[in-house]
Short mmCIF file of C-alpha atoms and ligand atoms in Angstrom, two decimals:
data_model
loop_
_atom_site.label_atom_id
_atom_site.label_comp_id
_atom_site.label_asym_id
_atom_site.label_seq_id
_atom_site.Cartn_x
_atom_site.Cartn_y
_atom_site.Cartn_z
CA MET A 13 31.49 45.78 -13.62
CA LYS A 14 33.51 43.29 -15.64
CA LEU A 15 32.51 39.63 -15.76
CA SER A 16 35.57 37.48 -16.32
CA VAL A 17 33.87 34.81 -18.39
CA PRO A 18 34.64 33.51 -21.89
CA ILE A 19 33.13 35.58 -24.62
CA ARG A 20 30.72 32.92 -25.96
CA VAL A 21 28.99 32.28 -22.63
CA THR A 22 25.45 33.64 -22.62
CA ALA A 23 24.50 36.56 -20.46
CA ALA A 24 22.34 34.32 -18.27
CA ALA A 25 25.16 31.87 -17.75
CA ALA A 26 27.49 34.73 -16.91
CA LEU A 27 25.13 35.95 -14.21
CA LEU A 28 24.91 32.41 -12.86
CA ALA A 29 28.68 32.06 -12.88
CA ALA A 30 29.02 35.35 -11.07
CA GLY A 31 26.58 34.12 -8.46
CA LEU A 32 24.18 36.95 -9.19
CA VAL A 33 21.06 34.82 -9.73
CA ALA A 34 19.82 31.64 -8.14
CA VAL A 35 19.95 28.48 -10.21
CA PRO A 36 16.39 27.83 -11.35
CA ALA A 37 15.06 24.38 -10.49
CA ALA A 38 14.58 23.64 -14.18
CA ALA A 39 18.31 24.05 -14.76
CA ALA A 40 19.14 21.19 -12.37
CA ALA A 41 20.11 17.83 -13.80
CA PRO A 42 17.08 15.84 -14.92
CA PRO A 43 15.77 13.83 -11.94
CA THR A 44 17.11 10.33 -11.92
CA ALA A 45 14.41 7.91 -10.84
CA ALA A 46 15.92 6.50 -7.67
CA ALA A 47 15.26 2.81 -7.25
CA ALA A 48 13.00 1.77 -4.41
CA PRO A 49 14.74 0.27 -1.39
CA ASP A 50 14.54 -3.42 -0.60
CA ILE A 51 11.90 -3.62 2.12
CA PRO A 52 13.28 -5.70 5.01
CA VAL A 53 10.77 -8.54 5.39
CA ALA A 54 11.88 -8.93 9.04
CA ASN A 55 10.40 -5.47 9.70
CA VAL A 56 7.12 -6.49 8.07
CA GLN A 57 7.09 -9.68 10.17
CA ALA A 58 7.71 -7.61 13.31
CA HIS A 59 4.56 -5.60 12.57
CA LEU A 60 2.64 -8.87 12.13
CA ALA A 61 3.95 -10.16 15.48
CA GLU A 62 2.76 -6.94 17.10
CA LEU A 63 -0.71 -7.20 15.51
CA ASN A 64 -0.92 -10.82 16.67
CA SER A 65 -0.02 -9.79 20.23
CA ILE A 66 -2.66 -7.07 20.07
CA ALA A 67 -5.28 -9.66 19.09
CA GLU A 68 -4.16 -12.05 21.86
CA ALA A 69 -4.41 -9.28 24.45
CA ASN A 70 -7.90 -8.28 23.26
CA GLY A 71 -10.02 -11.41 23.03
CA GLY A 72 -8.36 -12.94 19.97
CA ASN A 73 -9.30 -10.54 17.19
CA ARG A 74 -8.94 -7.02 15.78
CA ALA A 75 -12.49 -6.66 14.44
CA HIS A 76 -14.45 -3.45 13.83
CA GLY A 77 -15.65 -1.94 17.12
CA SER A 78 -13.22 -3.93 19.26
CA ALA A 79 -10.39 -2.90 21.56
CA GLY A 80 -8.08 -4.90 19.30
CA TYR A 81 -8.96 -2.68 16.35
CA GLN A 82 -8.37 0.47 18.38
CA ALA A 83 -4.99 -0.86 19.56
CA SER A 84 -4.06 -1.66 15.94
CA VAL A 85 -4.76 1.94 14.90
CA ASP A 86 -2.77 3.24 17.87
CA TYR A 87 0.24 1.05 16.98
CA LEU A 88 0.39 2.22 13.36
CA LYS A 89 -0.33 5.85 14.15
CA ALA A 90 2.53 6.06 16.66
CA LYS A 91 5.00 4.64 14.11
CA LEU A 92 3.81 7.04 11.40
CA ASP A 93 3.83 10.10 13.66
CA GLU A 94 7.35 9.27 14.78
CA ALA A 95 8.41 8.98 11.13
CA GLY A 96 7.15 12.46 10.31
CA PHE A 97 3.84 11.73 8.60
CA THR A 98 0.80 13.94 9.03
CA THR A 99 -1.78 11.50 10.34
CA THR A 100 -5.55 11.77 10.54
CA VAL A 101 -8.00 9.40 12.18
CA GLN A 102 -11.32 9.55 10.37
CA GLU A 103 -14.40 8.31 12.21
CA PHE A 104 -17.50 6.68 10.80
CA THR A 105 -20.30 4.54 12.17
CA SER A 106 -21.17 1.02 11.11
CA GLY A 107 -23.46 -1.44 12.87
CA GLY A 108 -23.94 1.05 15.67
CA GLN A 109 -20.23 1.16 16.46
CA THR A 110 -17.60 3.76 15.71
CA GLY A 111 -15.04 2.78 13.09
CA TYR A 112 -11.77 4.43 12.18
CA ASN A 113 -9.73 5.00 9.04
CA LEU A 114 -6.09 6.00 9.55
CA ILE A 115 -4.64 8.32 6.89
CA ALA A 116 -0.96 9.35 6.63
CA ASP A 117 0.15 12.11 4.27
CA TRP A 118 3.64 12.75 2.87
CA PRO A 119 3.58 15.89 0.73
CA GLY A 120 5.30 15.90 -2.63
CA ALA A 121 6.19 18.73 -4.97
CA ASP A 122 2.66 18.74 -6.41
CA PRO A 123 -0.20 18.86 -3.89
CA ASP A 124 -2.70 18.46 -6.74
CA GLN A 125 -1.50 14.95 -7.70
CA VAL A 126 -1.90 12.34 -5.01
CA LEU A 127 -0.83 8.70 -5.22
CA MET A 128 -2.60 6.53 -2.65
CA ALA A 129 -1.86 3.07 -1.26
CA GLY A 130 -4.05 1.34 1.29
CA ALA A 131 -5.01 -1.81 3.15
CA HIS A 132 -7.79 -2.77 5.52
CA LEU A 133 -6.68 -2.97 9.13
CA ASP A 134 -9.70 -4.78 10.62
CA SER A 135 -9.92 -8.55 11.04
CA VAL A 136 -12.98 -10.77 11.19
CA GLY A 137 -14.17 -11.71 14.67
CA SER A 138 -12.93 -15.29 14.47
CA GLY A 139 -9.20 -14.63 14.53
CA ALA A 140 -6.24 -12.25 14.60
CA GLY A 141 -6.35 -11.55 10.86
CA ILE A 142 -2.64 -11.81 10.20
CA ASN A 143 -2.72 -12.71 6.52
CA ASP A 144 -6.17 -11.04 6.17
CA ASN A 145 -5.14 -8.30 6.45
CA GLY A 146 -2.22 -7.76 8.77
CA SER A 147 -0.09 -8.62 5.74
CA GLY A 148 -1.29 -5.74 3.54
CA SER A 149 -1.41 -3.38 6.52
CA ALA A 150 2.16 -4.20 7.55
CA ALA A 151 3.51 -4.02 3.98
CA VAL A 152 1.95 -0.57 3.46
CA LEU A 153 3.22 0.56 6.88
CA GLU A 154 6.79 -0.59 6.22
CA THR A 155 6.74 1.06 2.78
CA ALA A 156 5.61 4.33 4.38
CA LEU A 157 8.40 4.03 6.95
CA ALA A 158 10.87 3.43 4.09
CA VAL A 159 9.65 6.66 2.43
CA SER A 160 10.58 8.43 5.66
CA ARG A 161 13.91 6.63 6.12
CA GLU A 162 14.92 7.56 2.57
CA GLN A 163 13.42 11.04 2.96
CA LEU A 164 11.83 10.51 -0.44
CA ALA A 165 11.06 13.81 -2.19
CA PRO A 166 8.40 12.66 -4.66
CA ALA A 167 6.84 14.74 -7.41
CA LYS A 168 3.38 13.49 -6.49
CA SER A 169 2.10 13.65 -2.95
CA LEU A 170 1.77 10.33 -1.17
CA ARG A 171 -1.15 9.25 0.98
CA PHE A 172 -1.20 5.95 2.84
CA ALA A 173 -4.48 4.65 4.28
CA TRP A 174 -5.61 1.86 6.59
CA TRP A 175 -9.32 1.16 6.39
CA GLY A 176 -11.78 0.14 9.06
CA ALA A 177 -14.71 -2.23 8.69
CA GLU A 178 -13.71 -3.79 5.36
CA GLU A 179 -14.98 -7.10 6.67
CA LEU A 180 -18.45 -5.57 7.17
CA GLY A 181 -18.66 -4.67 3.46
CA MET A 182 -15.79 -2.27 2.71
CA VAL A 183 -17.42 0.36 4.89
CA GLY A 184 -14.43 2.53 5.86
CA SER A 185 -13.04 2.97 2.35
CA ARG A 186 -16.51 3.77 1.00
CA HIS A 187 -16.94 6.39 3.71
CA TYR A 188 -13.58 7.93 2.79
CA VAL A 189 -14.39 8.20 -0.93
CA ASP A 190 -17.97 9.38 -0.33
CA GLN A 191 -16.99 12.22 1.99
CA LEU A 192 -14.14 13.40 -0.26
CA PRO A 193 -15.15 16.49 -2.29
CA ALA A 194 -15.09 16.03 -6.08
CA ASP A 195 -12.04 18.28 -6.49
CA GLU A 196 -10.13 16.18 -3.93
CA GLN A 197 -11.19 12.96 -5.67
CA ALA A 198 -9.90 14.42 -8.94
CA LYS A 199 -6.41 14.85 -7.44
CA ILE A 200 -5.99 11.12 -6.80
CA SER A 201 -3.94 9.80 -9.70
CA GLY A 202 -4.22 6.22 -8.52
CA TYR A 203 -5.21 4.01 -5.61
CA LEU A 204 -3.23 0.82 -4.93
CA ASN A 205 -4.83 -1.84 -2.68
CA PHE A 206 -3.13 -4.58 -0.68
CA ASP A 207 -5.52 -7.13 0.84
CA MET A 208 -3.87 -10.48 1.64
CA VAL A 209 -0.29 -10.47 0.35
CA GLY A 210 1.25 -13.31 2.38
CA SER A 211 -1.06 -16.26 1.79
CA PRO A 212 0.56 -19.52 2.96
CA ASN A 213 -0.16 -21.32 -0.34
CA ALA A 214 0.47 -18.16 -2.34
CA GLY A 215 -0.49 -17.16 -5.83
CA TYR A 216 0.72 -13.95 -7.45
CA PHE A 217 -2.30 -11.99 -8.63
CA VAL A 218 -2.15 -8.46 -10.03
CA TYR A 219 -5.31 -6.35 -10.28
CA ASP A 220 -6.09 -5.79 -13.94
CA ASP A 221 -8.38 -2.77 -13.67
CA ASP A 222 -5.91 -0.22 -15.05
CA PRO A 223 -3.30 -1.24 -17.65
CA ALA A 224 -0.67 1.31 -16.60
CA LEU A 225 -0.84 0.44 -12.91
CA GLU A 226 -0.99 -3.27 -13.69
CA LYS A 227 2.18 -2.99 -15.79
CA VAL A 228 4.20 -1.46 -12.94
CA PHE A 229 3.58 -4.65 -10.96
CA THR A 230 3.83 -7.18 -13.78
CA ASP A 231 7.14 -5.64 -14.88
CA TYR A 232 8.45 -5.87 -11.33
CA PHE A 233 7.54 -9.55 -11.00
CA ALA A 234 8.89 -10.32 -14.48
CA GLY A 235 12.17 -8.77 -13.31
CA ILE A 236 12.43 -11.27 -10.44
CA ASP A 237 11.20 -14.16 -12.63
CA VAL A 238 7.94 -14.68 -10.79
CA PRO A 239 4.97 -15.36 -13.09
CA THR A 240 1.76 -13.48 -12.31
CA GLU A 241 -1.89 -13.84 -13.22
CA ALA A 242 -4.43 -11.11 -13.75
CA ASP A 243 -6.68 -11.10 -10.73
CA THR A 244 -10.13 -12.32 -11.59
CA GLU A 245 -11.26 -12.99 -8.01
CA ALA A 246 -10.46 -9.42 -6.92
CA ASP A 247 -13.16 -7.54 -8.79
CA GLY A 248 -15.17 -5.54 -6.28
CA ARG A 249 -14.05 -7.64 -3.32
CA SER A 250 -11.89 -5.15 -1.47
CA ASP A 251 -11.35 -1.48 -0.70
CA HIS A 252 -10.38 -0.46 -4.24
CA ALA A 253 -14.04 -0.90 -5.26
CA SER A 254 -15.19 2.54 -4.07
CA PHE A 255 -12.25 4.25 -5.76
CA LEU A 256 -13.01 2.42 -8.99
CA SER A 257 -16.67 3.49 -8.79
CA ALA A 258 -15.54 7.10 -8.39
CA GLY A 259 -13.53 6.87 -11.62
CA ILE A 260 -10.11 6.71 -9.93
CA PRO A 261 -7.55 4.33 -11.51
CA VAL A 262 -6.92 1.35 -9.23
CA GLY A 263 -4.32 -1.39 -8.95
CA GLY A 264 -3.10 -3.83 -6.36
CA LEU A 265 -1.74 -7.21 -5.38
CA PHE A 266 -3.33 -10.35 -3.91
CA THR A 267 -1.98 -13.79 -3.02
CA GLY A 268 -5.34 -15.58 -2.81
CA ALA A 269 -8.02 -16.32 -0.24
CA GLY A 270 -10.42 -19.24 -0.06
CA SER A 271 -10.29 -20.55 -3.59
CA THR A 272 -8.23 -23.54 -4.67
CA LYS A 273 -4.77 -23.55 -6.23
CA SER A 274 -4.79 -25.50 -9.49
CA ALA A 275 -2.17 -28.03 -10.61
CA GLU A 276 -0.89 -25.53 -13.20
CA GLN A 277 -0.60 -22.84 -10.53
CA ALA A 278 1.27 -25.16 -8.15
CA GLU A 279 3.58 -26.03 -11.04
CA LYS A 280 4.62 -22.42 -11.59
CA TRP A 281 4.38 -21.04 -8.06
CA GLY A 282 5.06 -24.02 -5.84
CA GLY A 283 2.74 -24.88 -2.97
CA THR A 284 -0.05 -27.40 -2.90
CA ALA A 285 -2.52 -28.02 -5.71
CA GLY A 286 -6.04 -28.69 -4.46
CA ASP A 287 -5.58 -26.63 -1.29
CA SER A 288 -6.87 -23.11 -0.74
CA PHE A 289 -4.42 -20.26 -1.23
CA ASP A 290 -5.22 -19.51 2.41
CA PRO A 291 -6.66 -22.51 4.28
CA CYS A 292 -7.04 -20.28 7.39
CA TYR A 293 -9.01 -17.58 5.56
CA HIS A 294 -11.42 -15.98 8.07
CA SER A 295 -10.49 -18.61 10.68
CA ALA A 296 -8.92 -18.71 14.12
CA CYS A 297 -5.69 -20.09 12.61
CA ASP A 298 -5.00 -16.86 10.67
CA ASP A 299 -2.09 -16.07 12.99
CA THR A 300 1.63 -15.44 12.50
CA ALA A 301 2.14 -19.04 11.31
CA ASN A 302 -0.29 -18.37 8.44
CA ILE A 303 2.21 -16.43 6.31
CA ASP A 304 4.44 -17.38 3.38
CA GLU A 305 7.43 -15.14 4.08
CA THR A 306 8.65 -15.29 0.48
CA ALA A 307 5.30 -14.01 -0.80
CA LEU A 308 5.22 -11.34 1.91
CA ASP A 309 8.73 -10.20 0.97
CA ARG A 310 8.12 -10.12 -2.80
CA ASN A 311 4.84 -8.26 -2.46
CA SER A 312 6.30 -5.74 0.01
CA ASP A 313 9.19 -5.05 -2.37
CA ALA A 314 6.75 -4.76 -5.31
CA LEU A 315 4.65 -2.32 -3.30
CA ALA A 316 7.65 -0.10 -2.56
CA HIS A 317 8.67 -0.30 -6.22
CA SER A 318 5.22 0.90 -7.31
CA ILE A 319 5.35 3.89 -4.94
CA TRP A 320 8.79 4.98 -6.09
CA GLU A 321 7.96 4.41 -9.76
CA LEU A 322 4.53 6.08 -9.79
CA SER A 323 5.29 9.07 -7.55
CA GLY A 324 7.90 10.33 -10.02
N1 LIG B 639 -11.59 -8.83 0.84
C1 LIG B 639 -11.69 -10.19 1.30
C2 LIG B 639 -11.55 -10.17 2.79
O1 LIG B 639 -10.93 -9.30 3.33
C3 LIG B 639 -10.60 -11.05 0.78
C4 LIG B 639 -10.69 -11.28 -0.67
C5 LIG B 639 -11.39 -12.22 -1.27
C6 LIG B 639 -10.03 -10.53 -1.64
N2 LIG B 639 -11.20 -12.11 -2.61
C7 LIG B 639 -10.40 -11.10 -2.85
C8 LIG B 639 -9.18 -9.46 -1.59
C9 LIG B 639 -9.90 -10.57 -4.01
C10 LIG B 639 -8.68 -8.93 -2.76
C11 LIG B 639 -9.05 -9.50 -3.96
O2 LIG B 639 -12.02 -11.04 3.45
CA1 CA B 640 12.56 -7.36 0.71
ZN1 ZN B 641 -9.26 -8.79 3.69
#
């Protein structure tokens, strides 16, 4: 058979041109790193309104062991199932009551490299827990839903997690890491944690445990001209702690809890010097009014950026 191709074309190219062999994946154009979408903050706020309603309908909180916690898991799981995630509810026991972690998987090209992002979904008993930690939970949820909307085809596999019983001592996340076999732990290339990302008197803190993960966030904030500080309050105080102990690289964002904003911090970030970053921390007033929407928006967009950037 005669191939009507120019004489200097290689044999392989001739076969390709003649349609006789499939184009190997490696011959495709180099992947262009698609930019993360802008996360609509109105969607994140809608999740917070729903979590607040759930608390109101269930005695005012979403604490471990309560009907409000169960309803929170049900709300997120339904959204994730509808979006095409593979969801798992993992049970554990703490204080004599059953707790639940919610895990949502989105497979990538490589099942042996997993990028994780998570947030605790439980509140304390004294309030609805909208900044602590509806904010992180809703930002992770809306990022996961954006992955589905964009039908992201990442190189690494993505796993989103919502932890139970953080407020009882980071119980759910520790259970997850402890029960994970060593070979599964080794697949996790990084864990990103989001615990309080809409504080009403916000600071912009980036976990400084891993330089490469930290840089993804600090570069993002530099790009929108928002100064950040390395998080010094974070160490060991949220769900990344168990991942860190297991030797997994961790990163994350935090807008501040009960400690006081300094004059220098108010100068660069706005807000009120001498007040707590979150004056309603662990209080009944941690409701939908206890959110700085600008901080919630920036941190949600930074979260999405980190997922797109780090999943390849
Ligand atoms: N984990 C704490 C809580 O949920 C909040 C908190 C305090 C925190 N300091 C922190 C979270 C530093 C992240 C980093 O109540
Ligand atoms: Ca946004
Ligand atoms: Zn918290």
